[in-house]
Each structure stands twice: as structure tokens, then as C-alpha cells.
Short mmCIF file of C-alpha atoms in Angstrom, two decimals:
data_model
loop_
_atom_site.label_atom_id
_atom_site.label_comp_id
_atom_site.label_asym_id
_atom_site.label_seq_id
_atom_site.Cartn_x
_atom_site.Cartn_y
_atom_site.Cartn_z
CA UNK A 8 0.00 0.00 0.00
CA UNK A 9 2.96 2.42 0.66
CA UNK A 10 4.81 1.62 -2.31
CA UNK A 11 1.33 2.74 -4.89
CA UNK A 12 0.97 5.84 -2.84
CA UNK A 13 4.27 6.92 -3.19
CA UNK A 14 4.60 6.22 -6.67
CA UNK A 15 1.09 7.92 -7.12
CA UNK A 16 2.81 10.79 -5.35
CA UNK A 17 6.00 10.92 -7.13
CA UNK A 18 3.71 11.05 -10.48
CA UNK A 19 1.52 13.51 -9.36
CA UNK A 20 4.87 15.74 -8.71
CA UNK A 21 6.15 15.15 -11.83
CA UNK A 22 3.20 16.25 -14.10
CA UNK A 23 2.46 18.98 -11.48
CA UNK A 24 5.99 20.35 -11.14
CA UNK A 25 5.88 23.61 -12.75
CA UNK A 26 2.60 24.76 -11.03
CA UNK A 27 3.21 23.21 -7.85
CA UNK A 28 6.50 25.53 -7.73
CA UNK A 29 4.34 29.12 -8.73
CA UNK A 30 1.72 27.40 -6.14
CA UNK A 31 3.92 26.89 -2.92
CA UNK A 32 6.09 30.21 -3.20
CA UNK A 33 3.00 31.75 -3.46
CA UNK A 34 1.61 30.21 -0.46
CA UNK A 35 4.93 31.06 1.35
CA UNK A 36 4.20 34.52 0.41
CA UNK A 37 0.95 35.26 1.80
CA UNK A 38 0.31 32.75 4.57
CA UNK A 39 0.60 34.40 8.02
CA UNK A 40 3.78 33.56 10.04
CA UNK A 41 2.63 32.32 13.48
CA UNK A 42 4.91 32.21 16.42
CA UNK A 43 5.50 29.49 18.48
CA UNK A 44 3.75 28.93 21.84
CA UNK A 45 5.36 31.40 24.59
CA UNK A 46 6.43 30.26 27.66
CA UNK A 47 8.59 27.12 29.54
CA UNK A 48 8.95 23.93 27.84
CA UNK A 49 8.79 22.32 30.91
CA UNK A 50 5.63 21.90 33.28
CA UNK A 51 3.80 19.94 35.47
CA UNK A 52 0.24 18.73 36.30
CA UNK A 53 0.27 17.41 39.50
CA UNK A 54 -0.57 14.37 40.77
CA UNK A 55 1.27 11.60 42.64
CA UNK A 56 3.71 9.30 41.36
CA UNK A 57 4.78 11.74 38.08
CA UNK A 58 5.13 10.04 34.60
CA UNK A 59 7.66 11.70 32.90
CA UNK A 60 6.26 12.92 29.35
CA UNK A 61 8.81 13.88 26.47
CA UNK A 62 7.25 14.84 23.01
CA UNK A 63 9.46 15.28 19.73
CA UNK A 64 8.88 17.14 16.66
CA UNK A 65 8.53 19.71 14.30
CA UNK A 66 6.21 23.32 14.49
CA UNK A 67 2.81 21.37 16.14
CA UNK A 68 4.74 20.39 18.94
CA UNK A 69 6.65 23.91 19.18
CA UNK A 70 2.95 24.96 19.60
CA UNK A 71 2.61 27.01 16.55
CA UNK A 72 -1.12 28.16 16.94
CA UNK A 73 -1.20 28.41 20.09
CA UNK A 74 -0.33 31.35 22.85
CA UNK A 75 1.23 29.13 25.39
CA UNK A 76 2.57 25.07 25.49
CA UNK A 77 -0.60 24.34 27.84
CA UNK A 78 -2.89 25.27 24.71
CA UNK A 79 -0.97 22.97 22.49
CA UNK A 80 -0.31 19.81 21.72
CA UNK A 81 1.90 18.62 24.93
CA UNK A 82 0.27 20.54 27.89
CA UNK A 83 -3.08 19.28 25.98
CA UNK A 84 -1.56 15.79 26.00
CA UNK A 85 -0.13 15.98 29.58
CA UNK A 86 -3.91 16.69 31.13
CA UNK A 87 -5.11 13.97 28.88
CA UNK A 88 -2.54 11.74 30.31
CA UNK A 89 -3.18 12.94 33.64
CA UNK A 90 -6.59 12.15 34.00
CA UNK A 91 -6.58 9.17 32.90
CA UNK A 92 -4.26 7.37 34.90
CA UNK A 93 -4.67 9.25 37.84
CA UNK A 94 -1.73 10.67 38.64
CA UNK A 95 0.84 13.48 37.77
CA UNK A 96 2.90 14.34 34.52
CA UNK A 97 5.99 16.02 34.22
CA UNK A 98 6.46 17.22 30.66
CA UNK A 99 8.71 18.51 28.62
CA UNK A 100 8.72 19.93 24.84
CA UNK A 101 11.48 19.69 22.55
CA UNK A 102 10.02 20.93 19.14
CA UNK A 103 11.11 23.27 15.99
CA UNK A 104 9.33 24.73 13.33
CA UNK A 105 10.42 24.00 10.33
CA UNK A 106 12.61 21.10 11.50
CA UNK A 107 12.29 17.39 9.49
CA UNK A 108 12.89 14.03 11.05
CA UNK A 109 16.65 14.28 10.18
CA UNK A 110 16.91 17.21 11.65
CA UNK A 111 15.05 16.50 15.63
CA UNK A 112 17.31 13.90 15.74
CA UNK A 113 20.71 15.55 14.60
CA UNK A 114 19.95 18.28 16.67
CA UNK A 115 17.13 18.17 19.25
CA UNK A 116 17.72 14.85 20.60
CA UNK A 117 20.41 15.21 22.83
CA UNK A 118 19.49 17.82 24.57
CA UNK A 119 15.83 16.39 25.25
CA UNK A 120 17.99 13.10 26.49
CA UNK A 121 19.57 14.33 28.97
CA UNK A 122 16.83 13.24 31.80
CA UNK A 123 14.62 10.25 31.90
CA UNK A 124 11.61 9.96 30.30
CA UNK A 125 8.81 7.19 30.63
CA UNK A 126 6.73 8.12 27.36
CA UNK A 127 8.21 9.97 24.33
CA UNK A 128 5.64 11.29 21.35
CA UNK A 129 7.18 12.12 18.10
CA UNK A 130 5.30 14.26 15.43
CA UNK A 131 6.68 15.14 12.75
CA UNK A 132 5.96 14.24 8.72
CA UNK A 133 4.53 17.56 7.29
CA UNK A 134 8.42 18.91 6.75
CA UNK A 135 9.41 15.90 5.35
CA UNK A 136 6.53 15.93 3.18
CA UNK A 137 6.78 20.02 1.94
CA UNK A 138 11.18 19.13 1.27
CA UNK A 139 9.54 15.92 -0.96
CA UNK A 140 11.42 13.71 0.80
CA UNK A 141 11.07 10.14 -0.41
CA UNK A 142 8.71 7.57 2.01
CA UNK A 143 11.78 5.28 2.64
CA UNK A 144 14.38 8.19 3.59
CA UNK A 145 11.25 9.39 6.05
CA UNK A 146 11.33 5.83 7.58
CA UNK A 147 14.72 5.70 7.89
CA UNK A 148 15.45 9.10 9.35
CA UNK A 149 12.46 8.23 11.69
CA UNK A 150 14.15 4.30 12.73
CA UNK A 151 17.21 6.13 13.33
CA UNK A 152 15.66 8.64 15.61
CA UNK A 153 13.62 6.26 17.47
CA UNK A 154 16.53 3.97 17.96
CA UNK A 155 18.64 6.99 19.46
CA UNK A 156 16.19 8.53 21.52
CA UNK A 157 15.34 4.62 23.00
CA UNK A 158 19.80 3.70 23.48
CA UNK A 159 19.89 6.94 25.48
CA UNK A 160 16.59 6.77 27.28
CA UNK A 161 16.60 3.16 27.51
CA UNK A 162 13.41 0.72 26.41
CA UNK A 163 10.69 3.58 26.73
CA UNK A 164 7.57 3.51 24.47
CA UNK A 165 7.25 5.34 21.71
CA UNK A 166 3.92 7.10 20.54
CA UNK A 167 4.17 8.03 16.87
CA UNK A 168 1.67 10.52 16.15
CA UNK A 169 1.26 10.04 12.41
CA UNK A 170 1.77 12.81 9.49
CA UNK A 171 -1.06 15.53 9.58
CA UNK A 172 -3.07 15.14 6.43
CA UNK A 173 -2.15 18.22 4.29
CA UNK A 174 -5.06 17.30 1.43
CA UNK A 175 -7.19 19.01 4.15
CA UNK A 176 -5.13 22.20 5.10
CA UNK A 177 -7.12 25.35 4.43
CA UNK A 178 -3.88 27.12 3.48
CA UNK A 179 -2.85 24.99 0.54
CA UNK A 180 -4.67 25.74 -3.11
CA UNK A 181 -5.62 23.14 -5.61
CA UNK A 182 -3.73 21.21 -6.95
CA UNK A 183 -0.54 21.77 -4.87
CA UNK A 184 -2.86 20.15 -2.24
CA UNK A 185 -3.94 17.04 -3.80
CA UNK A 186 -0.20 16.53 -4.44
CA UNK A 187 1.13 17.34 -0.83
CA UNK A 188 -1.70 15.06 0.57
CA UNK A 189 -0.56 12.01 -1.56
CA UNK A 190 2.86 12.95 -0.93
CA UNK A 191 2.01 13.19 3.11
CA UNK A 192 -0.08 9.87 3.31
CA UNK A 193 2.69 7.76 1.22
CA UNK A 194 5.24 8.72 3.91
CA UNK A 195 2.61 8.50 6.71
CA UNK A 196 1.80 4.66 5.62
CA UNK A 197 5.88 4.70 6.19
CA UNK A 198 5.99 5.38 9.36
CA UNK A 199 2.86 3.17 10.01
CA UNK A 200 5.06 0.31 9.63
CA UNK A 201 7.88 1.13 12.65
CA UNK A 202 4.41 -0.43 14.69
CA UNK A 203 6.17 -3.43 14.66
CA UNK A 204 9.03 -2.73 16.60
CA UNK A 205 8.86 -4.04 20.41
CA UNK A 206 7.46 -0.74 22.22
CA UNK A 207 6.94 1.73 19.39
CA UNK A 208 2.97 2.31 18.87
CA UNK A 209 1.79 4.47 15.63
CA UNK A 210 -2.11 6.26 15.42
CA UNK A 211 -3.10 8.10 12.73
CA UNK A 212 -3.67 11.81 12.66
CA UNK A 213 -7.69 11.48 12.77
CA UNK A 214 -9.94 13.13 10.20
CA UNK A 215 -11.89 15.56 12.38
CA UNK A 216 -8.71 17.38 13.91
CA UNK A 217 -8.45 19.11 10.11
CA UNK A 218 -12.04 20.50 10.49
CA UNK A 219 -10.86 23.81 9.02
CA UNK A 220 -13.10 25.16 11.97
CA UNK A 221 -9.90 24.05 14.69
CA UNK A 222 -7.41 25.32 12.47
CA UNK A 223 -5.13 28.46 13.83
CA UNK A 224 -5.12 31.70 11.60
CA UNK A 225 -2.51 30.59 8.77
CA UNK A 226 -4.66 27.92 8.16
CA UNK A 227 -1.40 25.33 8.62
CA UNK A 228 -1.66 24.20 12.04
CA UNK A 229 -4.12 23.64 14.65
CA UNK A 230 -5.68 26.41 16.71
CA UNK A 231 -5.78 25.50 20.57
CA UNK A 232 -9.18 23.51 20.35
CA UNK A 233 -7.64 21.19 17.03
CA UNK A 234 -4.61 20.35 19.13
CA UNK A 235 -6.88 19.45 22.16
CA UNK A 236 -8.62 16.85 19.67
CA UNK A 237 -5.76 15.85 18.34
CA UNK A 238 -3.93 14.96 22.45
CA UNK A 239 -7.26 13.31 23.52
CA UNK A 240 -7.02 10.90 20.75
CA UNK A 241 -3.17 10.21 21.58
CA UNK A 242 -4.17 9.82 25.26
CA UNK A 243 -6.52 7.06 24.52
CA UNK A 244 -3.79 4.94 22.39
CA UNK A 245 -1.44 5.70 25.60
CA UNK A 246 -4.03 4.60 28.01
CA UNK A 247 -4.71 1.85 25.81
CA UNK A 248 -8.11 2.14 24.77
CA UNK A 249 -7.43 1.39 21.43
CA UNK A 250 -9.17 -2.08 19.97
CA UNK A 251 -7.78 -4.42 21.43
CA UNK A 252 -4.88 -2.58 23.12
CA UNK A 253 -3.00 -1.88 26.26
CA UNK A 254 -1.86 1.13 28.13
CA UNK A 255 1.76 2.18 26.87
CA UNK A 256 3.16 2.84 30.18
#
């Protein structure tokens, strides 16, 4: 299935090219530039017996879209987390817009390593996606990041969010979004398949988070309500509440 969509993608690129270039400096142009969230990227809801939260990524996880880290993705997640196992989370963000798979890892991860963590959330994919990169050199920068962050931090899960589906993104014209959408759910499928790796879990970006209703003002990421969706699903795969599956932690 990943191997049609990415050659679907590749020759939607190719016929496309010429447009999709006048398209996408265009939309550079004249879509707003949002700011990251403001404020610490560490926190803490509190609760006994902390679970030390670490999520990875690109600009939704440097909470572009959102005026502070407790509006976006990982202070949404942490609550999430919190109430449903009952007890406290200690979180921390280590996120940059515009950064790609390759990237987090050459130069995010260490830093975010140097203290323990119990569950680490990666999102990334829509960089990867915008730079063209292939499906397979998206799985393989993501293997190599999961398999760094895990010999630092030990056997923790891993929670792979999965790449945001950019056929729905308010921001992006026809038919530069048709294209990026392929494009995004050939390497999505990609990372799909790390699932079956001892520890790593994957879940799908769902649907109704890219309700161009929750979407922030550049119409690229989600506003604070989109990324609140878009935790509470995560929380329920971490808790376990997925068919047939079993808390993470």
C-alpha cells in the first residue's frame, strides 16, 4: 500500500511540477507567520507518582497556533494523560518549526535526552513531506531517531503521532494540495510500519482534527481547540483504549 501511494505521489509531482512551484512560493508569500507557543517547555500537572512525558517534533509540537505550550499539543496531552491514569505528569517539549525528522534527531535529541523519560511522542511528517522527501528516507530518518532517543533513554515507548493530512489544510490551493496530501499519506503509511518494533505504537492523525473550523489563523496548524482533539485521541492509544490494546506505560 505504501509503495502505490508513493509512486502515485511521485507522479503527481512530476506532471504537477511547474505549477506546484508558482503554487507553494505563493503560499509562502501570503500565509501568516505564526509564532510558536510562549512560555517554559517544561511543566507539570500534578498528581502523585509523576510520569515523565517527552514529546518530539517539528512546528505542532513547538505549539505554533497556540499562545502558550498548555494550549498545544503537549500541555493538551499531559492533562489527557493525567486524567486518565490518575496521577501526575511532568512534561517537557522539545520541538522546531520547520525542522524534518533528520533534523530532531541531529539536533534536538540530545538535549531532550539528557533526563529520563517514561513516554516519548514524536510528530513530525509535514516537513518531510513540503522538502519531498522520499517515504523510505522518512522511515529511515524516523528508525534512526527512534533507535537513538530509545539507546539513550533506555526501552521507553514510543507514541508516533502520524503525518497531519495536508489534502485538508485550508492554506494549501488546488492542486498543490492534492499533491502534498498524496505525498504526506505515502510517507505517513511509512511510518505506520515502525508499529512493529517491540514498544513503538503508531495512530493516525484522525480526520476531524483538520475540520478547518480548529485550524489556527494561517490555516497550517491547529488552533488551541484542534490540538486538544488531536492529544485526547493520543491519550486514549497511551491509556490503551485502542481495539484491542494496552496502556503504553
Amino acid at each position: 500500500m505504501s509503495t502505490s501511494k508513493n509512486l502515485l505521489a511521485t507522479v503527481a509531482t512530476a506532471g504537477l511540477a511547474p505549477w506546484l512551484v508558482a503554487q507553494g512560493l505563493r503560499v509562502r508569500r501570503t500565509t501568516p507567520r505564526l509564532p510558536g507557543a510562549s512560555g517554559p517547555l517544561t511543566g507539570l500537572v500534578p498528581g502523585p507518582d509523576p510520569l515523565r512525558l517527552l514529546v518530539l517534533g517539528e512546528s505542532t509540537v513547538d505549539g505554533v497556533g497556540a499562545d502558550t505550550h498548555e494550549e498545544a499539543l503537549t500541555g493538551w496531552l499531559a492533562s489527557a494523560l493525567a486524567d486518565r491514569w490518575g496521577r501526575g505528569i511532568s512534561w517537557r517539549v522539545a520541538g522546531r518549526t520547520g525542522a524534518n525528522a533528520r533534523t530532531v534527531r541531529a539536533e534536538l535529541l540530545a538535549g531532550a535526552c539528557r533526563e529520563p523519560a517514561d513516554l516519548v511522542v514524536v510528530a513530525l511528517g509535514v516537513n518531510d513531506t513540503i522538502e519531498l522527501r522520499s517515504a523510505a528516507r522518512y522511515r529511515r530518518d524516523l528508525l534512526a531517531l527512534v533507535v537513538d532517543a530509545r539507546r539513550v533513554l533506555g526501552p521507553v515507548p514510543v507514541l508516533l503521532a502520524g503525518v497531519p493530512p495536508l489534502g485538508a489544510f485550508p492554506a494549501l490551493p488546488q492542486p498543490l494540495r492534492l499533491v502534498l496530501g498524496l505525498r504526506g499519506a505515502a510517507l505517513d503509511a511509512a511510518a505506520a510500519t515502525l508499529a512493529t518494533l517491540p514498544g513503538v505504537t503508531y495512530w493516525p492523525v484522525p480526520r476531524e482534527v483538520v475540520d478547518p473550523a480548529l485550524f489556527a489563523a494561517d490555516g497550517f496548524h491547529p488552533g488551541p481547540s484542534g490540538y486538544r482533539l488531536w492529544a485526547e485521541q493520543l491519550a486514549e492509544i497511551a491509556y490503551g483504549q485502542s481495539p484491542g490494546g494496552r496502556a503504553l506505560v
